[in-house]
Amino acid sequence: LMGDTAGADAAYTRHITAAAEDPRLLEAAVALGEQRLAVAERLLRDFLKHSPTDVTAIRMLAEIGIRLGRLEDAELLLAAGERRIFSLGHVWRNRERGPRHEPEFTMLEWYRVGEPYAWLMQDIADWARLACGEGVMRHRDRICDPALPFQRITVAEAFAAHAGIDLLATVDAAEDGAGATDAPALARQMDRAGIAHMPGESWSDLFSRILSERVEPHLGLGRLTVLDHYPAAEAALARRAPRDGRLAERFEVYACGVELANGFGELTD
């Protein structure tokens, strides 16, 4: 149904109607199928006041957000002068099913215009504290307390500390080629550090291998970790870091060795 918005909406409505066992949810599903989004939203919000964890209702509310998003696209709102906006809705990632990834999930996305890049990091830390309340995050045998001040570390620092890799030595620092990468140089460092790789892998593939195998397991232990200043080659659409053109304003937030969120200073040209 790629590109067939009406067909996708109809298929979703059939699916959600079949899943709606409660008469109130069925009424909301009918309203959603008839594009009476305001009515469906009111019914769902009333229902969620009494059943705040009902998955079907939450998914239906997220679907309304998606359909409204077609009419009020985030970038259009920003271009029109909005300064702070957010979106909560379904997203899909093809070919990413695994122990930590589902192809369909709900994502919160937000924008701040003209405000410091680091404020987004604090936003995520605040959301994590709000979600946990007085509790902590747990994954396997790891614990992360979002109430503690978060750790902020650059990608280059993390690669050096946890993998013994001088990452920036494999990224071109020349003014006319800032950001160009050297896969053979990175592969040689991996050989010395005892990190396995396949012949002919790209610099990006090698980078991802080191990150997932050697770096990520050490992030977000005890407290949240903000992994900051990604190489520009790994940060499409992000602004270059003011002090080093090899790097970009992109970060990811980790808890218990698992990525929770990412953010960046977005290009506006």
CSV table of N, CA, C and O in Angstrom, one decimal, residues 21-126:
chain,number,residue,atom,x,y,z
A,21,GLU,N,-12.6,-4.9,21.0
A,21,GLU,CA,-13.6,-5.7,21.7
A,21,GLU,C,-14.6,-4.8,22.5
A,21,GLU,O,-15.7,-5.2,22.6
A,22,ASP,N,-14.1,-3.7,23.0
A,22,ASP,CA,-15.0,-2.9,23.8
A,22,ASP,C,-15.9,-2.0,22.9
A,22,ASP,O,-15.4,-1.5,21.9
A,23,PRO,N,-17.2,-1.9,23.2
A,23,PRO,CA,-18.1,-1.1,22.4
A,23,PRO,C,-17.6,0.3,22.2
A,23,PRO,O,-17.8,0.9,21.1
A,24,ARG,N,-17.0,0.9,23.2
A,24,ARG,CA,-16.5,2.3,23.1
A,24,ARG,C,-15.4,2.4,22.1
A,24,ARG,O,-15.3,3.4,21.3
A,25,LEU,N,-14.5,1.4,22.1
A,25,LEU,CA,-13.4,1.4,21.1
A,25,LEU,C,-13.9,1.1,19.7
A,25,LEU,O,-13.4,1.7,18.7
A,26,LEU,N,-15.0,0.3,19.6
A,26,LEU,CA,-15.6,0.0,18.3
A,26,LEU,C,-16.2,1.3,17.7
A,26,LEU,O,-16.0,1.6,16.5
A,27,GLU,N,-16.8,2.1,18.6
A,27,GLU,CA,-17.4,3.4,18.1
A,27,GLU,C,-16.3,4.3,17.6
A,27,GLU,O,-16.4,5.0,16.6
A,28,ALA,N,-15.2,4.3,18.4
A,28,ALA,CA,-14.0,5.2,18.0
A,28,ALA,C,-13.4,4.7,16.7
A,28,ALA,O,-13.0,5.5,15.8
A,29,ALA,N,-13.4,3.4,16.5
A,29,ALA,CA,-12.8,2.8,15.2
A,29,ALA,C,-13.7,3.2,14.0
A,29,ALA,O,-13.2,3.5,13.0
A,30,VAL,N,-15.0,3.2,14.2
A,30,VAL,CA,-15.9,3.5,13.1
A,30,VAL,C,-15.7,5.0,12.8
A,30,VAL,O,-15.6,5.4,11.6
A,31,ALA,N,-15.6,5.9,13.8
A,31,ALA,CA,-15.3,7.3,13.6
A,31,ALA,C,-14.0,7.5,12.8
A,31,ALA,O,-13.9,8.3,11.9
A,32,LEU,N,-13.0,6.7,13.2
A,32,LEU,CA,-11.7,6.8,12.6
A,32,LEU,C,-11.8,6.4,11.1
A,32,LEU,O,-11.2,7.1,10.2
A,33,GLY,N,-12.5,5.3,10.9
A,33,GLY,CA,-12.7,4.9,9.5
A,33,GLY,C,-13.4,5.9,8.6
A,33,GLY,O,-13.2,5.9,7.4
A,34,GLU,N,-14.3,6.7,9.2
A,34,GLU,CA,-15.0,7.7,8.5
A,34,GLU,C,-14.3,9.1,8.5
A,34,GLU,O,-14.9,10.1,8.0
A,35,GLN,N,-13.1,9.1,8.9
A,35,GLN,CA,-12.2,10.3,9.0
A,35,GLN,C,-12.8,11.4,9.9
A,35,GLN,O,-12.5,12.5,9.7
A,36,ARG,N,-13.7,11.0,10.9
A,36,ARG,CA,-14.1,11.9,11.9
A,36,ARG,C,-13.1,11.9,13.0
A,36,ARG,O,-13.4,11.3,14.1
A,37,LEU,N,-12.0,12.5,12.8
A,37,LEU,CA,-10.8,12.3,13.7
A,37,LEU,C,-11.1,13.0,15.0
A,37,LEU,O,-10.7,12.5,16.0
A,38,ALA,N,-11.7,14.2,15.0
A,38,ALA,CA,-12.0,14.8,16.3
A,38,ALA,C,-12.9,14.0,17.2
A,38,ALA,O,-12.7,13.9,18.4
A,39,VAL,N,-13.9,13.4,16.6
A,39,VAL,CA,-14.8,12.5,17.3
A,39,VAL,C,-14.1,11.3,17.9
A,39,VAL,O,-14.2,10.9,19.1
A,40,ALA,N,-13.3,10.7,17.0
A,40,ALA,CA,-12.5,9.5,17.4
A,40,ALA,C,-11.5,9.8,18.6
A,40,ALA,O,-11.4,9.1,19.5
A,41,GLU,N,-10.9,11.0,18.4
A,41,GLU,CA,-9.9,11.4,19.5
A,41,GLU,C,-10.6,11.6,20.8
A,41,GLU,O,-10.1,11.2,21.9
A,42,ARG,N,-11.8,12.3,20.8
A,42,ARG,CA,-12.5,12.5,22.1
A,42,ARG,C,-12.9,11.2,22.7
A,42,ARG,O,-12.8,11.0,23.9
A,43,LEU,N,-13.4,10.3,21.9
A,43,LEU,CA,-13.8,9.0,22.4
A,43,LEU,C,-12.7,8.2,23.0
A,43,LEU,O,-12.8,7.6,24.1
A,44,LEU,N,-11.5,8.3,22.4
A,44,LEU,CA,-10.4,7.5,22.8
A,44,LEU,C,-9.8,8.1,24.1
A,44,LEU,O,-9.4,7.4,25.0
A,45,ARG,N,-9.8,9.5,24.2
A,45,ARG,CA,-9.2,10.1,25.4
A,45,ARG,C,-10.1,9.8,26.6
A,45,ARG,O,-9.6,9.6,27.7
A,46,ASP,N,-11.4,9.8,26.4
A,46,ASP,CA,-12.3,9.5,27.4
A,46,ASP,C,-12.1,8.1,27.9
A,46,ASP,O,-12.1,7.8,29.1
A,47,PHE,N,-11.9,7.2,26.9
A,47,PHE,CA,-11.7,5.7,27.3
A,47,PHE,C,-10.4,5.6,28.1
A,47,PHE,O,-10.4,4.8,29.0
A,48,LEU,N,-9.4,6.3,27.6
A,48,LEU,CA,-8.0,6.1,28.3
A,48,LEU,C,-8.0,6.7,29.7
A,48,LEU,O,-7.1,6.3,30.4
A,49,LYS,N,-8.9,7.6,30.0
A,49,LYS,CA,-9.0,8.1,31.4
A,49,LYS,C,-9.2,6.9,32.4
A,49,LYS,O,-8.7,6.9,33.5
A,50,HIS,N,-9.9,5.9,31.9
A,50,HIS,CA,-10.3,4.8,32.8
A,50,HIS,C,-9.4,3.5,32.5
A,50,HIS,O,-9.3,2.7,33.3
A,51,SER,N,-8.9,3.5,31.3
A,51,SER,CA,-8.0,2.3,30.9
A,51,SER,C,-6.7,2.9,30.2
A,51,SER,O,-6.5,2.7,29.0
A,52,PRO,N,-5.9,3.5,31.0
A,52,PRO,CA,-4.7,4.2,30.4
A,52,PRO,C,-3.7,3.4,29.8
A,52,PRO,O,-2.8,3.9,29.0
A,53,THR,N,-3.7,2.0,30.0
A,53,THR,CA,-2.7,1.2,29.4
A,53,THR,C,-3.3,0.3,28.3
A,53,THR,O,-2.6,-0.6,27.8
A,54,ASP,N,-4.5,0.6,27.8
A,54,ASP,CA,-5.1,-0.2,26.8
A,54,ASP,C,-4.3,0.0,25.4
A,54,ASP,O,-4.3,1.1,24.9
A,55,VAL,N,-3.7,-1.1,24.9
A,55,VAL,CA,-2.8,-1.0,23.8
A,55,VAL,C,-3.6,-0.6,22.5
A,55,VAL,O,-3.1,0.3,21.7
A,56,THR,N,-4.8,-1.1,22.3
A,56,THR,CA,-5.6,-0.8,21.1
A,56,THR,C,-5.9,0.6,21.1
A,56,THR,O,-5.8,1.3,20.1
A,57,ALA,N,-6.4,1.2,22.2
A,57,ALA,CA,-6.7,2.6,22.3
A,57,ALA,C,-5.5,3.5,22.0
A,57,ALA,O,-5.6,4.5,21.3
A,58,ILE,N,-4.4,3.1,22.6
A,58,ILE,CA,-3.2,3.9,22.4
A,58,ILE,C,-2.8,3.9,20.9
A,58,ILE,O,-2.4,5.0,20.4
A,59,ARG,N,-2.9,2.8,20.3
A,59,ARG,CA,-2.5,2.7,18.9
A,59,ARG,C,-3.4,3.5,18.0
A,59,ARG,O,-3.0,4.1,17.0
A,60,MET,N,-4.7,3.5,18.4
A,60,MET,CA,-5.7,4.2,17.6
A,60,MET,C,-5.4,5.7,17.7
A,60,MET,O,-5.5,6.5,16.8
A,61,LEU,N,-5.1,6.2,18.9
A,61,LEU,CA,-4.8,7.6,19.2
A,61,LEU,C,-3.5,8.0,18.4
A,61,LEU,O,-3.4,9.1,17.8
A,62,ALA,N,-2.5,7.1,18.4
A,62,ALA,CA,-1.3,7.4,17.6
A,62,ALA,C,-1.6,7.5,16.1
A,62,ALA,O,-1.1,8.3,15.4
A,63,GLU,N,-2.6,6.6,15.6
A,63,GLU,CA,-2.9,6.7,14.2
A,63,GLU,C,-3.6,8.0,13.8
A,63,GLU,O,-3.4,8.6,12.8
A,64,ILE,N,-4.4,8.6,14.8
A,64,ILE,CA,-5.0,9.9,14.5
A,64,ILE,C,-3.8,10.9,14.4
A,64,ILE,O,-3.9,11.8,13.5
A,65,GLY,N,-2.8,10.8,15.2
A,65,GLY,CA,-1.7,11.7,15.1
A,65,GLY,C,-1.0,11.6,13.7
A,65,GLY,O,-0.6,12.6,13.1
A,66,ILE,N,-0.9,10.4,13.2
A,66,ILE,CA,-0.3,10.2,11.9
A,66,ILE,C,-1.1,10.9,10.8
A,66,ILE,O,-0.6,11.6,9.9
A,67,ARG,N,-2.4,10.7,10.9
A,67,ARG,CA,-3.3,11.3,9.8
A,67,ARG,C,-3.3,12.8,9.9
A,67,ARG,O,-3.3,13.5,8.9
A,68,LEU,N,-3.3,13.3,11.1
A,68,LEU,CA,-3.2,14.8,11.2
A,68,LEU,C,-1.9,15.3,10.7
A,68,LEU,O,-1.8,16.4,10.2
A,69,GLY,N,-0.8,14.4,10.9
A,69,GLY,CA,0.5,14.8,10.5
A,69,GLY,C,0.6,15.0,9.0
A,69,GLY,O,1.4,15.8,8.5
A,70,ARG,N,-0.3,14.3,8.2
A,70,ARG,CA,-0.3,14.5,6.8
A,70,ARG,C,-0.8,15.9,6.4
A,70,ARG,O,-0.4,16.5,5.4
A,71,LEU,N,-1.6,16.5,7.3
A,71,LEU,CA,-2.2,17.8,7.0
A,71,LEU,C,-1.3,18.9,7.6
A,71,LEU,O,-1.3,20.0,7.1
A,72,GLU,N,-0.6,18.6,8.6
A,72,GLU,CA,0.2,19.6,9.3
A,72,GLU,C,1.6,19.1,9.5
A,72,GLU,O,2.1,18.8,10.6
A,73,ASP,N,2.3,18.9,8.4
A,73,ASP,CA,3.7,18.4,8.4
A,73,ASP,C,4.6,19.2,9.3
A,73,ASP,O,4.5,20.4,9.3
A,74,ALA,N,5.5,18.5,10.1
A,74,ALA,CA,6.3,19.2,11.0
A,74,ALA,C,7.1,20.3,10.4
A,74,ALA,O,7.2,21.5,10.9
A,75,GLU,N,7.7,20.0,9.2
A,75,GLU,CA,8.6,21.0,8.6
A,75,GLU,C,7.8,22.2,8.1
A,75,GLU,O,8.3,23.4,8.2
A,76,LEU,N,6.6,22.0,7.7
A,76,LEU,CA,5.7,23.1,7.2
A,76,LEU,C,5.4,24.0,8.4
A,76,LEU,O,5.3,25.2,8.3
A,77,LEU,N,5.1,23.4,9.6
A,77,LEU,CA,4.8,24.1,10.8
A,77,LEU,C,6.0,25.0,11.2
A,77,LEU,O,5.8,26.2,11.5
A,78,LEU,N,7.2,24.4,11.1
A,78,LEU,CA,8.4,25.2,11.5
A,78,LEU,C,8.6,26.3,10.5
A,78,LEU,O,8.9,27.4,10.9
A,79,ALA,N,8.4,26.0,9.2
A,79,ALA,CA,8.6,27.1,8.2
A,79,ALA,C,7.6,28.2,8.4
A,79,ALA,O,7.9,29.4,8.1
A,80,ALA,N,6.4,27.9,8.9
A,80,ALA,CA,5.4,28.9,9.1
A,80,ALA,C,5.6,29.7,10.4
A,80,ALA,O,4.9,30.6,10.7
A,81,GLY,N,6.7,29.4,11.2
A,81,GLY,CA,7.0,30.2,12.3
A,81,GLY,C,6.8,29.5,13.7
A,81,GLY,O,7.1,30.2,14.7
A,82,GLU,N,6.3,28.3,13.7
A,82,GLU,CA,6.2,27.6,15.0
A,82,GLU,C,7.6,27.4,15.6
A,82,GLU,O,8.5,27.1,14.9
A,83,ARG,N,7.7,27.5,16.9
A,83,ARG,CA,9.0,27.4,17.6
A,83,ARG,C,9.2,26.1,18.3
A,83,ARG,O,10.3,25.7,18.4
A,84,ARG,N,8.2,25.5,18.8
A,84,ARG,CA,8.2,24.3,19.5
A,84,ARG,C,7.1,23.4,19.1
A,84,ARG,O,5.9,23.8,19.3
A,85,ILE,N,7.3,22.2,18.6
A,85,ILE,CA,6.3,21.3,18.1
A,85,ILE,C,6.7,19.9,18.5
A,85,ILE,O,7.9,19.6,18.7
A,86,PHE,N,5.7,19.0,18.6
A,86,PHE,CA,6.0,17.6,18.8
A,86,PHE,C,5.0,16.7,18.0
A,86,PHE,O,3.9,17.2,17.6
A,87,SER,N,5.4,15.5,17.9
A,87,SER,CA,4.6,14.5,17.2
A,87,SER,C,4.7,13.2,17.9
A,87,SER,O,5.8,12.8,18.3
A,88,LEU,N,3.6,12.5,18.2
A,88,LEU,CA,3.6,11.2,18.8
A,88,LEU,C,2.8,10.2,17.9
A,88,LEU,O,1.6,10.5,17.7
A,89,GLY,N,3.4,9.2,17.4
A,89,GLY,CA,2.7,8.4,16.5
A,89,GLY,C,3.5,7.1,16.1
A,89,GLY,O,4.6,6.9,16.5
A,90,HIS,N,2.8,6.3,15.3
A,90,HIS,CA,3.4,5.0,14.8
A,90,HIS,C,4.5,5.4,13.8
A,90,HIS,O,4.4,6.3,13.0
A,91,VAL,N,5.6,4.6,13.8
A,91,VAL,CA,6.6,4.6,12.8
A,91,VAL,C,7.0,3.1,12.5
A,91,VAL,O,6.7,2.2,13.3
A,92,TRP,N,7.6,3.0,11.3
A,92,TRP,CA,8.0,1.6,10.9
A,92,TRP,C,9.4,1.7,10.4
A,92,TRP,O,9.9,2.7,9.8
A,93,ARG,N,10.2,0.6,10.7
A,93,ARG,CA,11.6,0.5,10.2
A,93,ARG,C,11.7,-0.9,9.6
A,93,ARG,O,11.6,-1.9,10.3
A,94,ASN,N,11.9,-0.9,8.3
A,94,ASN,CA,12.0,-2.2,7.6
A,94,ASN,C,13.3,-2.9,7.9
A,94,ASN,O,14.3,-2.2,8.1
A,95,ARG,N,13.3,-4.2,8.0
A,95,ARG,CA,14.5,-5.0,8.2
A,95,ARG,C,15.2,-4.8,9.5
A,95,ARG,O,16.4,-5.0,9.6
A,96,GLU,N,14.5,-4.4,10.5
A,96,GLU,CA,15.2,-4.1,11.8
A,96,GLU,C,14.6,-4.9,13.0
A,96,GLU,O,14.8,-4.6,14.1
A,97,ARG,N,13.9,-6.0,12.7
A,97,ARG,CA,13.4,-6.9,13.7
A,97,ARG,C,14.6,-7.6,14.4
A,97,ARG,O,15.5,-8.2,13.8
A,98,GLY,N,14.5,-7.6,15.8
A,98,GLY,CA,15.6,-8.3,16.5
A,98,GLY,C,15.2,-8.2,18.0
A,98,GLY,O,14.1,-7.8,18.4
A,99,PRO,N,16.1,-8.7,18.9
A,99,PRO,CA,15.9,-8.7,20.3
A,99,PRO,C,15.5,-7.3,20.9
A,99,PRO,O,14.8,-7.2,21.8
A,100,ARG,N,16.0,-6.2,20.2
A,100,ARG,CA,15.8,-4.9,20.7
A,100,ARG,C,15.0,-4.0,19.8
A,100,ARG,O,14.7,-2.9,20.0
A,101,HIS,N,14.6,-4.6,18.6
A,101,HIS,CA,13.9,-3.8,17.6
A,101,HIS,C,12.6,-4.5,17.1
A,101,HIS,O,12.7,-5.7,16.8
A,102,GLU,N,11.6,-3.8,17.0
A,102,GLU,CA,10.4,-4.2,16.3
A,102,GLU,C,10.2,-3.3,15.1
A,102,GLU,O,10.5,-2.1,15.1
A,103,PRO,N,9.6,-3.9,14.0
A,103,PRO,CA,9.4,-3.0,12.8
A,103,PRO,C,8.4,-1.9,13.0
A,103,PRO,O,8.4,-0.9,12.3
A,104,GLU,N,7.5,-2.1,14.0
A,104,GLU,CA,6.5,-1.1,14.3
A,104,GLU,C,6.6,-0.7,15.7
A,104,GLU,O,6.7,-1.5,16.6
A,105,PHE,N,6.6,0.6,16.0
A,105,PHE,CA,6.6,1.1,17.3
A,105,PHE,C,6.1,2.5,17.4
A,105,PHE,O,5.8,3.1,16.3
A,106,THR,N,6.0,3.1,18.6
A,106,THR,CA,5.5,4.5,18.7
A,106,THR,C,6.6,5.3,19.1
A,106,THR,O,7.4,5.0,20.0
A,107,MET,N,6.7,6.5,18.5
A,107,MET,CA,7.9,7.4,18.7
A,107,MET,C,7.4,8.8,19.0
A,107,MET,O,6.5,9.3,18.4
A,108,LEU,N,8.1,9.4,19.9
A,108,LEU,CA,7.9,10.8,20.2
A,108,LEU,C,9.0,11.6,19.6
A,108,LEU,O,10.1,11.3,19.7
A,109,GLU,N,8.6,12.6,18.8
A,109,GLU,CA,9.5,13.5,18.1
A,109,GLU,C,9.2,14.9,18.4
A,109,GLU,O,8.0,15.3,18.4
A,110,TRP,N,10.2,15.7,18.6
A,110,TRP,CA,9.9,17.1,18.9
A,110,TRP,C,11.1,18.0,18.3
A,110,TRP,O,12.2,17.6,18.1
A,111,TYR,N,10.7,19.3,18.2
A,111,TYR,CA,11.7,20.3,17.6
A,111,TYR,C,11.7,21.5,18.5
A,111,TYR,O,10.7,21.9,19.1
A,112,ARG,N,12.9,22.1,18.7
A,112,ARG,CA,13.1,23.4,19.3
A,112,ARG,C,13.8,24.3,18.3
A,112,ARG,O,14.8,23.9,17.7
A,113,VAL,N,13.3,25.4,18.1
A,113,VAL,CA,13.9,26.4,17.1
A,113,VAL,C,14.7,27.4,17.8
A,113,VAL,O,14.2,28.1,18.8
A,114,GLY,N,15.9,27.6,17.4
A,114,GLY,CA,16.7,28.7,17.9
A,114,GLY,C,17.2,28.5,19.4
A,114,GLY,O,17.5,29.5,20.0
A,115,GLU,N,17.1,27.3,19.8
A,115,GLU,CA,17.5,27.0,21.2
A,115,GLU,C,18.8,26.1,21.2
A,115,GLU,O,19.1,25.4,20.3
A,116,PRO,N,19.5,26.1,22.3
A,116,PRO,CA,20.8,25.4,22.4
A,116,PRO,C,20.6,23.9,22.1
A,116,PRO,O,19.6,23.3,22.6
A,117,TYR,N,21.5,23.3,21.4
A,117,TYR,CA,21.5,21.9,21.0
A,117,TYR,C,21.5,21.0,22.3
A,117,TYR,O,20.8,20.0,22.3
A,118,ALA,N,22.2,21.4,23.3
A,118,ALA,CA,22.2,20.6,24.5
A,118,ALA,C,20.9,20.6,25.3
A,118,ALA,O,20.7,19.7,26.1
A,119,TRP,N,20.0,21.5,25.0
A,119,TRP,CA,18.7,21.4,25.6
A,119,TRP,C,17.9,20.2,25.3
A,119,TRP,O,17.1,19.7,26.1
A,120,LEU,N,18.1,19.7,24.1
A,120,LEU,CA,17.5,18.4,23.7
A,120,LEU,C,17.9,17.3,24.6
A,120,LEU,O,17.1,16.4,24.9
A,121,MET,N,19.2,17.3,24.9
A,121,MET,CA,19.7,16.2,25.8
A,121,MET,C,19.0,16.3,27.2
A,121,MET,O,18.6,15.2,27.7
A,122,GLN,N,18.8,17.5,27.7
A,122,GLN,CA,18.2,17.7,29.0
A,122,GLN,C,16.7,17.3,28.8
A,122,GLN,O,16.1,16.7,29.8
A,123,ASP,N,16.1,17.6,27.7
A,123,ASP,CA,14.7,17.1,27.5
A,123,ASP,C,14.5,15.6,27.7
A,123,ASP,O,13.6,15.1,28.3
A,124,ILE,N,15.5,14.9,27.0
A,124,ILE,CA,15.4,13.4,27.1
A,124,ILE,C,15.6,12.9,28.5
A,124,ILE,O,14.9,12.0,29.0
A,125,ALA,N,16.5,13.5,29.2
A,125,ALA,CA,16.8,13.1,30.6
A,125,ALA,C,15.5,13.4,31.4
A,125,ALA,O,15.2,12.6,32.3
A,126,ASP,N,14.9,14.5,31.2
A,126,ASP,CA,13.7,14.8,31.9
A,126,ASP,C,12.5,13.8,31.6
A,126,ASP,O,11.8,13.4,32.5
